[in-house]
Amino acid sequence: MTATPPSDQAASTPSLSEVTRVRTVHLQRAKAQGEKFAMLTSYDALTAAIFDGAGVDVLLVGDSAGNNVLGYETTLPVTLDQMIPLAAAVSRAAQRALVVVDLPFGSYEESPEQAVRSSVRIMKETGAHAVKIEAGAELCDHVAAVVRAGIPVMGHVGFTPQSEHALGGYRVQGKGDAAATLIADAQAVQAAGAFAVVLEMVSADAAAQVEDVLVIPTVGIGAGNSTTGQVLVWQDMLGLRTGRMPRFVKQYAQLSQTIGDAVGSYVTDVKSGRFPAEEHSFRG
């Protein structure tokens, strides 16, 4: 049998947009081929189906559900038991996207064994494809243990919301000499077997260095445009959440205004008797 020439092999490799079910290997291939990928948070079946159908490559069931779904001020109170039904709903709805689930605060830090137990629960009870762990060099053993258990891990370095108190609040990471620490953390997570790493709220220059030195793809959120992937919280991106937005958020819609106007019209119609009208009623 004649081997396929390298140029023909490259030509026959589908782009990420042509993949019918995104897997970790496709994200790695995207980086190798110079492609970008899009990632959004999702916490329910309806948004997951919409985002999946719109071409989002990765759906993150983030512990940001604490702020955006459960009404907490931070992500810290979120439990594994709260994450699991949200992740299961997203997994049931996603037909193409890779579904990644955050390990919430307190579900993995104690030991590599705890990290494995929590990750196994997510995989068995939700149907998700991977977990995400906020871990740098100091917790790379936890990442490695989960990977050894056969569970794909996405790392998360830079600003890590679960450590906001230790970091002194919402502060940009990786500036100046701190870039070396950021790079070392990302390299440690890669060495532990992670398939990708999120860089949150870090210097764009430092993020570019991390993307350059790593083999695995990076995913930016407030990390400039050099990363292979980008992620945003959907309520921020679509304007469902109002108020002051982080600098890195671009809003593509103002759903809060749209929904508020629609609900206001509904209330007016109900109180005036215009709804339900004849066409909304059954007879006979």
C-alpha positions as a Python dict, from the first residue, in 0.01 Angstrom:
ca = {
    (1, 'M'): (0, 0, 0),
    (2, 'T'): (135, 345, -93),
    (3, 'A'): (162, 591, 194),
    (4, 'T'): (-39, 908, 162),
    (5, 'P'): (190, 1206, 99),
    (6, 'P'): (204, 1450, 394),
    (7, 'S'): (45, 1728, 187),
    (8, 'D'): (-250, 1504, 103),
    (9, 'Q'): (-286, 1404, 468),
    (10, 'A'): (-303, 1769, 568),
    (11, 'A'): (-558, 1840, 296),
    (12, 'S'): (-778, 1552, 416),
    (13, 'T'): (-774, 1664, 781),
    (14, 'P'): (-1109, 1832, 857),
    (15, 'S'): (-1113, 2177, 1011),
    (16, 'L'): (-1269, 2215, 1354),
    (17, 'S'): (-1589, 2357, 1205),
    (18, 'E'): (-1632, 2035, 1005),
    (19, 'V'): (-1607, 1804, 1307),
    (20, 'T'): (-1940, 1649, 1401),
    (21, 'R'): (-1843, 1578, 1764),
    (22, 'V'): (-1566, 1785, 1921),
    (23, 'R'): (-1314, 1591, 2127),
    (24, 'T'): (-997, 1692, 2306),
    (25, 'V'): (-784, 1575, 2014),
    (26, 'H'): (-965, 1819, 1785),
    (27, 'L'): (-871, 2113, 2009),
    (28, 'Q'): (-509, 2001, 1998),
    (29, 'R'): (-532, 1973, 1621),
    (30, 'A'): (-685, 2321, 1600),
    (31, 'K'): (-380, 2469, 1771),
    (32, 'A'): (-144, 2275, 1546),
    (33, 'Q'): (-329, 2403, 1238),
    (34, 'G'): (-356, 2763, 1358),
    (35, 'E'): (-733, 2750, 1413),
    (36, 'K'): (-923, 2926, 1690),
    (37, 'F'): (-1208, 2774, 1890),
    (38, 'A'): (-1499, 2927, 2080),
    (39, 'M'): (-1609, 2830, 2430),
    (40, 'L'): (-1907, 2956, 2631),
    (41, 'T'): (-2051, 2876, 2969),
    (42, 'S'): (-2386, 2700, 2986),
    (43, 'Y'): (-2587, 2575, 3282),
    (44, 'D'): (-2909, 2438, 3131),
    (45, 'A'): (-3042, 2236, 2839),
    (46, 'L'): (-3204, 2522, 2646),
    (47, 'T'): (-2898, 2746, 2624),
    (48, 'A'): (-2676, 2444, 2563),
    (49, 'A'): (-2883, 2345, 2260),
    (50, 'I'): (-2879, 2701, 2122),
    (51, 'F'): (-2506, 2750, 2171),
    (52, 'D'): (-2429, 2404, 2034),
    (53, 'G'): (-2639, 2469, 1724),
    (54, 'A'): (-2468, 2807, 1673),
    (55, 'G'): (-2129, 2638, 1647),
    (56, 'V'): (-1977, 2683, 1993),
    (57, 'D'): (-1701, 2422, 2016),
    (58, 'V'): (-1676, 2382, 2394),
    (59, 'L'): (-1947, 2428, 2656),
    (60, 'L'): (-1822, 2499, 3007),
    (61, 'V'): (-2050, 2418, 3298),
    (62, 'G'): (-1865, 2660, 3521),
    (63, 'D'): (-1884, 2712, 3893),
    (64, 'S'): (-1969, 3064, 3777),
    (65, 'A'): (-2319, 2920, 3812),
    (66, 'G'): (-2278, 3043, 4169),
    (67, 'N'): (-2292, 3407, 4054),
    (68, 'N'): (-2514, 3365, 3749),
    (69, 'V'): (-2766, 3096, 3843),
    (70, 'L'): (-2769, 3035, 4217),
    (71, 'G'): (-2746, 3394, 4339),
    (72, 'Y'): (-2421, 3372, 4536),
    (73, 'E'): (-2177, 3662, 4545),
    (74, 'T'): (-1884, 3433, 4456),
    (75, 'T'): (-1818, 3083, 4329),
    (76, 'L'): (-1700, 2960, 4668),
    (77, 'P'): (-2033, 2827, 4806),
    (78, 'V'): (-2102, 2608, 4500),
    (79, 'T'): (-2102, 2235, 4577),
    (80, 'L'): (-2046, 1927, 4366),
    (81, 'D'): (-2407, 1825, 4426),
    (82, 'Q'): (-2521, 2156, 4277),
    (83, 'M'): (-2293, 2125, 3975),
    (84, 'I'): (-2402, 1775, 3876),
    (85, 'P'): (-2765, 1841, 3769),
    (86, 'L'): (-2658, 2151, 3575),
    (87, 'A'): (-2387, 1955, 3395),
    (88, 'A'): (-2622, 1667, 3322),
    (89, 'A'): (-2873, 1904, 3159),
    (90, 'V'): (-2604, 2057, 2936),
    (91, 'S'): (-2464, 1717, 2842),
    (92, 'R'): (-2805, 1587, 2740),
    (93, 'A'): (-2858, 1884, 2508),
    (94, 'A'): (-2515, 1912, 2346),
    (95, 'Q'): (-2490, 1723, 2018),
    (96, 'R'): (-2152, 1849, 1893),
    (97, 'A'): (-1973, 2053, 2158),
    (98, 'L'): (-1723, 1917, 2407),
    (99, 'V'): (-1874, 1954, 2757),
    (100, 'V'): (-1632, 2050, 3036),
    (101, 'V'): (-1737, 2077, 3401),
    (102, 'D'): (-1570, 2274, 3678),
    (103, 'L'): (-1466, 2099, 3995),
    (104, 'P'): (-1601, 2343, 4255),
    (105, 'F'): (-1409, 2474, 4554),
    (106, 'G'): (-1364, 2208, 4821),
    (107, 'S'): (-1413, 1912, 4589),
    (108, 'Y'): (-1048, 1844, 4494),
    (109, 'E'): (-795, 2043, 4698),
    (110, 'E'): (-770, 1797, 4988),
    (111, 'S'): (-586, 1525, 4796),
    (112, 'P'): (-540, 1367, 4453),
    (113, 'E'): (-777, 1094, 4570),
    (114, 'Q'): (-1050, 1347, 4643),
    (115, 'A'): (-996, 1503, 4302),
    (116, 'V'): (-1039, 1163, 4137),
    (117, 'R'): (-1353, 1082, 4338),
    (118, 'S'): (-1515, 1412, 4246),
    (119, 'S'): (-1417, 1382, 3880),
    (120, 'V'): (-1551, 1026, 3860),
    (121, 'R'): (-1885, 1145, 3999),
    (122, 'I'): (-1906, 1413, 3732),
    (123, 'M'): (-1825, 1171, 3451),
    (124, 'K'): (-2062, 898, 3574),
    (125, 'E'): (-2356, 1120, 3674),
    (126, 'T'): (-2356, 1389, 3404),
    (127, 'G'): (-2234, 1242, 3076),
    (128, 'A'): (-1979, 1525, 3042),
    (129, 'H'): (-1653, 1476, 2855),
    (130, 'A'): (-1395, 1646, 3079),
    (131, 'V'): (-1341, 1836, 3402),
    (132, 'K'): (-1169, 2168, 3470),
    (133, 'I'): (-945, 2221, 3772),
    (134, 'E'): (-807, 2550, 3902),
    (135, 'A'): (-453, 2426, 3954),
    (136, 'G'): (-100, 2544, 3900),
    (137, 'A'): (226, 2376, 3991),
    (138, 'E'): (121, 2323, 4351),
    (139, 'L'): (-174, 2102, 4257),
    (140, 'C'): (-37, 1935, 3944),
    (141, 'D'): (-35, 1600, 4130),
    (142, 'H'): (-413, 1628, 4154),
    (143, 'V'): (-439, 1689, 3781),
    (144, 'A'): (-210, 1394, 3707),
    (145, 'A'): (-418, 1162, 3928),
    (146, 'V'): (-739, 1253, 3746),
    (147, 'V'): (-571, 1206, 3407),
    (148, 'R'): (-440, 865, 3519),
    (149, 'A'): (-799, 772, 3600),
    (150, 'G'): (-883, 822, 3233),
    (151, 'I'): (-1058, 1157, 3272),
    (152, 'P'): (-956, 1451, 3049),
    (153, 'V'): (-858, 1763, 3245),
    (154, 'M'): (-860, 2126, 3141),
    (155, 'G'): (-635, 2332, 3366),
    (156, 'H'): (-695, 2689, 3483),
    (157, 'V'): (-417, 2931, 3586),
    (158, 'G'): (-370, 3304, 3621),
    (159, 'F'): (-658, 3459, 3813),
    (160, 'T'): (-840, 3167, 3974),
    (161, 'P'): (-1176, 3278, 4120),
    (162, 'Q'): (-1177, 3005, 4386),
    (163, 'S'): (-859, 3164, 4527),
    (164, 'E'): (-974, 3525, 4504),
    (165, 'H'): (-912, 3593, 4874),
    (166, 'A'): (-559, 3451, 4861),
    (167, 'L'): (-491, 3655, 4546),
    (168, 'G'): (-610, 3978, 4706),
    (169, 'G'): (-924, 4014, 4495),
    (170, 'Y'): (-981, 4050, 4123),
    (171, 'R'): (-633, 4144, 4006),
    (172, 'V'): (-462, 4094, 3671),
    (173, 'Q'): (-201, 3819, 3693),
    (174, 'G'): (125, 3756, 3507),
    (175, 'K'): (251, 4113, 3491),
    (176, 'G'): (624, 4177, 3474),
    (177, 'D'): (830, 3925, 3666),
    (178, 'A'): (513, 3732, 3757),
    (179, 'A'): (497, 3609, 3397),
    (180, 'A'): (759, 3347, 3482),
    (181, 'T'): (534, 3202, 3753),
    (182, 'L'): (239, 3195, 3514),
    (183, 'I'): (444, 3010, 3252),
    (184, 'A'): (572, 2763, 3512),
    (185, 'D'): (219, 2692, 3635),
    (186, 'A'): (93, 2632, 3281),
    (187, 'Q'): (386, 2406, 3200),
    (188, 'A'): (330, 2204, 3519),
    (189, 'V'): (-35, 2152, 3429),
    (190, 'Q'): (64, 2045, 3078),
    (191, 'A'): (323, 1803, 3217),
    (192, 'A'): (55, 1658, 3443),
    (193, 'G'): (-147, 1563, 3133),
    (194, 'A'): (-400, 1844, 3089),
    (195, 'F'): (-536, 1874, 2733),
    (196, 'A'): (-579, 2254, 2754),
    (197, 'V'): (-541, 2536, 3005),
    (198, 'V'): (-752, 2843, 3074),
    (199, 'L'): (-566, 3172, 3123),
    (200, 'E'): (-793, 3409, 3311),
    (201, 'M'): (-735, 3783, 3353),
    (202, 'V'): (-365, 3779, 3273),
    (203, 'S'): (-135, 4014, 3086),
    (204, 'A'): (-181, 3968, 2712),
    (205, 'D'): (196, 3960, 2673),
    (206, 'A'): (231, 3681, 2928),
    (207, 'A'): (-57, 3488, 2770),
    (208, 'A'): (118, 3507, 2432),
    (209, 'Q'): (432, 3361, 2590),
    (210, 'V'): (233, 3075, 2746),
    (211, 'E'): (60, 2996, 2418),
    (212, 'D'): (397, 2993, 2246),
    (213, 'V'): (574, 2758, 2487),
    (214, 'L'): (291, 2509, 2541),
    (215, 'V'): (203, 2221, 2311),
    (216, 'I'): (-155, 2212, 2439),
    (217, 'P'): (-399, 2491, 2349),
    (218, 'T'): (-470, 2782, 2581),
    (219, 'V'): (-813, 2936, 2636),
    (220, 'G'): (-827, 3303, 2718),
    (221, 'I'): (-1069, 3506, 2924),
    (222, 'G'): (-919, 3850, 2963),
    (223, 'A'): (-591, 3724, 2818),
    (224, 'G'): (-566, 3898, 2484),
    (225, 'N'): (-598, 3748, 2136),
    (226, 'S'): (-301, 3510, 2122),
    (227, 'T'): (-472, 3211, 2281),
    (228, 'T'): (-611, 2927, 2071),
    (229, 'G'): (-954, 2950, 2232),
    (230, 'Q'): (-1168, 3217, 2397),
    (231, 'V'): (-1433, 3176, 2666),
    (232, 'L'): (-1693, 3410, 2814),
    (233, 'V'): (-1976, 3374, 3063),
    (234, 'W'): (-2285, 3372, 2846),
    (235, 'Q'): (-2490, 3604, 3068),
    (236, 'D'): (-2217, 3866, 3030),
    (237, 'M'): (-2170, 3814, 2656),
    (238, 'L'): (-2543, 3836, 2580),
    (239, 'G'): (-2621, 4117, 2821),
    (240, 'L'): (-2850, 3923, 3052),
    (241, 'R'): (-2643, 4039, 3346),
    (242, 'T'): (-2636, 4416, 3383),
    (243, 'G'): (-2410, 4662, 3557),
    (244, 'R'): (-2038, 4712, 3528),
    (245, 'M'): (-1876, 4454, 3301),
    (246, 'P'): (-1514, 4338, 3313),
    (247, 'R'): (-1295, 4503, 3051),
    (248, 'F'): (-1254, 4172, 2864),
    (249, 'V'): (-1627, 4125, 2800),
    (250, 'K'): (-1776, 4212, 2462),
    (251, 'Q'): (-2155, 4220, 2467),
    (252, 'Y'): (-2323, 4087, 2153),
    (253, 'A'): (-2682, 4154, 2269),
    (254, 'Q'): (-2876, 4323, 2546),
    (255, 'L'): (-3109, 4045, 2655),
    (256, 'S'): (-3190, 4210, 2986),
    (257, 'Q'): (-3358, 4498, 2802),
    (258, 'T'): (-3527, 4270, 2550),
    (259, 'I'): (-3663, 4036, 2816),
    (260, 'G'): (-3766, 4321, 3044),
    (261, 'D'): (-3963, 4487, 2762),
    (262, 'A'): (-4131, 4157, 2668),
    (263, 'V'): (-4228, 4073, 3025),
    (264, 'G'): (-4356, 4425, 3078),
    (265, 'S'): (-4582, 4384, 2771),
    (266, 'Y'): (-4707, 4051, 2906),
    (267, 'V'): (-4792, 4203, 3245),
    (268, 'T'): (-4978, 4490, 3075),
    (269, 'D'): (-5176, 4251, 2851),
    (270, 'V'): (-5276, 4029, 3143),
    (271, 'K'): (-5388, 4317, 3360),
    (272, 'S'): (-5580, 4482, 3077),
    (273, 'G'): (-5748, 4158, 2970),
    (274, 'R'): (-5589, 4156, 2624),
    (275, 'F'): (-5424, 3822, 2701),
    (276, 'P'): (-5531, 3555, 2654),
    (277, 'A'): (-5718, 3653, 2338),
    (278, 'E'): (-5957, 3434, 2140),
    (279, 'E'): (-5674, 3274, 1945),
    (280, 'H'): (-5519, 3155, 2270),
    (281, 'S'): (-5839, 2992, 2399),
    (282, 'F'): (-6010, 2654, 2353),
    (283, 'R'): (-6383, 2623, 2275),
    (284, 'G'): (-6636, 2342, 2269),
}
